[in-house]
Structure formats: structure tokens, C-alpha cells
Amino acid sequence: MSTYGRAAEESAFVRTYTLTRGRTKPRHLLGLETVLEAGSGRPGPTQAEECEEILALCRKRRRSVVELAGRLGRPVTAVKVLVSDLLDADALVVPLTQSYADTGAGSGPSTQLLAALSAGLKRKWPDAVAYPQAG
């Protein structure tokens, strides 16, 4: 690797470190597929400029954590830390999807959601027994 390439790589690492203020773990449990939308709060004055970029993207439409990382060109872990800060400030929210929204008494997840969940679990653990056999 050339001296220039090494210096650029080190600079990117230092920038990411300062971006998150040295933090490597977000306070909120966020998956790559976690969807976010802009909330009513505002980021603090000490937030990184990337926080404004995240908010601008989420104001246009809902975005996943991995999409935000790709658009910003930042590591997912760093974006999770920033998103966590924005969630704490209520500047971002995780919207409740319709499948889980309270639509009245006795409502629950749709049969399509349950079928997809069941199929996914069967693929992950094909030898698992769904219910213990009565003995």
C-alpha cells in the first residue's frame, strides 16, 4: 500500500473515532434492517454533521440503518452510535409497522407475518420440534 493510501486509511479511522467520540457500542439495540424516520426532537449542538445528513435522509422517507451507512459512506457501527444518539434526542424514531400496530381489541400479527416467521424458523432450525410430544 502506498504512503498516501495508508495515510488516507488512517485519516478515515481517526475521523470515525472522533465522529462517535470514541464510542463503539450504541445504547439502543439496532439491526441492519431497523427502519427509522424523522421524529419531533432535534439533535444536540455537539452532534456530528453526519447527524444532520441522517435526519435529512430520514425526512425524505424511512431508511434502514444499513442504507444510512451506505449513503454516508461510514461504517455501520459508527452509524448505529449516531442513530442511537438521535433516538435519545427523539430526532429519530423507529416507526411501529402496521403488522404490530394496535388496531383494536383482539388484534394481533397477520397470518402472513406468522407464516413468514414460521418458515424462517423452520429454515434456521429444520430439526427443531415445534411442540413437545405428550408422553
Short mmCIF file of C-alpha atoms in Angstrom, two decimals:
data_model
loop_
_atom_site.label_atom_id
_atom_site.label_comp_id
_atom_site.label_asym_id
_atom_site.label_seq_id
_atom_site.Cartn_x
_atom_site.Cartn_y
_atom_site.Cartn_z
CA MET A 1 0.00 0.00 0.00
CA SER A 2 1.34 3.43 -0.85
CA THR A 3 2.11 6.03 1.79
CA TYR A 4 -0.80 8.12 0.50
CA GLY A 5 -3.22 5.17 0.72
CA ARG A 6 -2.09 4.32 4.25
CA ALA A 7 -2.43 7.95 5.36
CA ALA A 8 -5.94 8.16 3.87
CA GLU A 9 -6.96 4.93 5.63
CA GLU A 10 -5.60 6.16 8.97
CA SER A 11 -7.33 9.52 8.48
CA ALA A 12 -10.67 7.78 7.85
CA PHE A 13 -10.21 5.71 11.02
CA VAL A 14 -9.41 8.79 13.13
CA ARG A 15 -12.39 10.63 11.63
CA THR A 16 -14.72 7.74 12.52
CA TYR A 17 -13.28 7.63 16.05
CA THR A 18 -13.89 11.36 16.54
CA LEU A 19 -17.29 11.12 14.86
CA THR A 20 -18.51 8.76 17.58
CA ARG A 21 -16.37 10.37 20.30
CA GLY A 22 -14.57 7.05 20.75
CA ARG A 23 -17.74 5.07 21.37
CA THR A 24 -18.05 1.71 19.67
CA LYS A 25 -21.39 0.49 21.01
CA PRO A 26 -24.79 2.15 20.54
CA ARG A 27 -27.10 2.49 23.54
CA HIS A 28 -30.02 1.06 21.55
CA LEU A 29 -30.27 -2.41 20.05
CA LEU A 30 -30.32 -1.73 16.31
CA GLY A 31 -30.25 -4.26 13.50
CA LEU A 32 -29.06 -3.59 9.98
CA GLU A 33 -32.70 -3.69 8.86
CA THR A 34 -34.02 -1.38 11.59
CA VAL A 35 -36.14 1.26 9.86
CA LEU A 36 -36.03 4.85 11.05
CA GLU A 37 -37.95 8.03 10.38
CA ALA A 38 -37.53 11.62 11.49
CA GLY A 39 -39.05 12.44 14.87
CA SER A 40 -40.09 15.69 16.53
CA GLY A 41 -36.87 16.23 18.52
CA ARG A 42 -33.70 18.00 17.49
CA PRO A 43 -30.10 16.79 17.69
CA GLY A 44 -27.88 18.46 20.25
CA PRO A 45 -25.49 21.25 19.23
CA THR A 46 -22.47 18.98 19.66
CA GLN A 47 -23.76 16.31 17.29
CA ALA A 48 -21.66 15.45 14.24
CA GLU A 49 -22.62 16.91 10.88
CA GLU A 50 -23.48 13.36 9.81
CA CYS A 51 -26.43 13.54 12.21
CA GLU A 52 -27.93 16.32 10.08
CA GLU A 53 -27.35 14.20 6.98
CA ILE A 54 -29.09 11.23 8.64
CA LEU A 55 -32.05 13.43 9.56
CA ALA A 56 -32.27 14.91 6.06
CA LEU A 57 -32.35 11.42 4.55
CA CYS A 58 -34.98 10.21 7.04
CA ARG A 59 -37.17 13.28 6.45
CA LYS A 60 -37.43 12.34 2.76
CA ARG A 61 -38.54 8.79 3.57
CA ARG A 62 -37.97 5.97 6.03
CA ARG A 63 -34.47 4.49 5.88
CA SER A 64 -32.78 1.40 7.29
CA VAL A 65 -29.58 1.57 9.31
CA VAL A 66 -27.63 -0.20 6.56
CA GLU A 67 -28.96 2.19 3.91
CA LEU A 68 -27.89 5.18 6.01
CA ALA A 69 -24.40 3.71 6.42
CA GLY A 70 -24.13 3.18 2.68
CA ARG A 71 -25.32 6.65 1.80
CA LEU A 72 -22.97 8.28 4.31
CA GLY A 73 -20.05 6.04 3.40
CA ARG A 74 -19.46 5.30 7.08
CA PRO A 75 -19.08 2.02 8.98
CA VAL A 76 -22.37 0.56 10.22
CA THR A 77 -21.17 0.59 13.83
CA ALA A 78 -20.46 4.33 13.68
CA VAL A 79 -23.87 5.00 12.12
CA LYS A 80 -25.54 2.92 14.84
CA VAL A 81 -23.87 5.09 17.50
CA LEU A 82 -25.08 8.28 15.78
CA VAL A 83 -28.58 6.88 15.26
CA SER A 84 -28.68 5.90 18.93
CA ASP A 85 -27.85 9.49 19.89
CA LEU A 86 -30.61 10.76 17.61
CA LEU A 87 -33.09 8.28 19.10
CA ASP A 88 -32.20 9.58 22.58
CA ALA A 89 -32.94 13.12 21.37
CA ASP A 90 -36.25 12.00 19.78
CA ALA A 91 -34.91 13.33 16.48
CA LEU A 92 -35.35 9.83 15.04
CA VAL A 93 -37.98 7.24 15.85
CA VAL A 94 -38.47 3.59 14.97
CA PRO A 95 -41.95 3.56 13.45
CA LEU A 96 -44.41 0.92 14.52
CA THR A 97 -45.28 -1.14 11.47
CA GLN A 98 -48.91 -1.82 10.64
CA SER A 99 -48.48 -5.52 11.42
CA TYR A 100 -47.87 -4.65 15.06
CA ALA A 101 -49.99 -1.51 15.38
CA ASP A 102 -52.85 -1.62 17.84
CA THR A 103 -55.85 -1.89 15.56
CA GLY A 104 -58.37 -2.84 18.19
CA ALA A 105 -59.17 -5.44 20.78
CA GLY A 106 -58.08 -8.95 19.94
CA SER A 107 -55.94 -7.90 17.02
CA GLY A 108 -52.55 -9.44 16.56
CA PRO A 109 -49.98 -10.13 13.91
CA SER A 110 -51.32 -11.03 10.47
CA THR A 111 -51.42 -14.64 9.34
CA GLN A 112 -48.95 -13.72 6.57
CA LEU A 113 -46.46 -12.44 9.15
CA LEU A 114 -46.86 -15.56 11.29
CA ALA A 115 -46.43 -17.82 8.23
CA ALA A 116 -43.25 -15.97 7.20
CA LEU A 117 -41.90 -16.21 10.74
CA SER A 118 -42.67 -19.92 10.90
CA ALA A 119 -40.98 -20.54 7.52
CA GLY A 120 -37.90 -18.60 8.61
CA LEU A 121 -37.62 -20.53 11.87
CA LYS A 122 -38.00 -23.85 10.04
CA ARG A 123 -35.20 -22.87 7.65
CA LYS A 124 -32.95 -21.85 10.54
CA TRP A 125 -33.67 -24.90 12.71
CA PRO A 126 -35.05 -27.66 10.42
CA ASP A 127 -34.68 -30.39 13.06
CA ALA A 128 -36.37 -28.50 15.88
CA VAL A 129 -39.61 -29.79 17.28
CA ALA A 130 -42.36 -27.17 17.34
CA TYR A 131 -44.21 -28.64 20.33
CA PRO A 132 -43.02 -31.21 22.84
CA GLN A 133 -44.63 -34.58 22.39
CA ALA A 134 -47.01 -35.64 25.16
CA GLY A 135 -45.64 -38.65 26.95
#
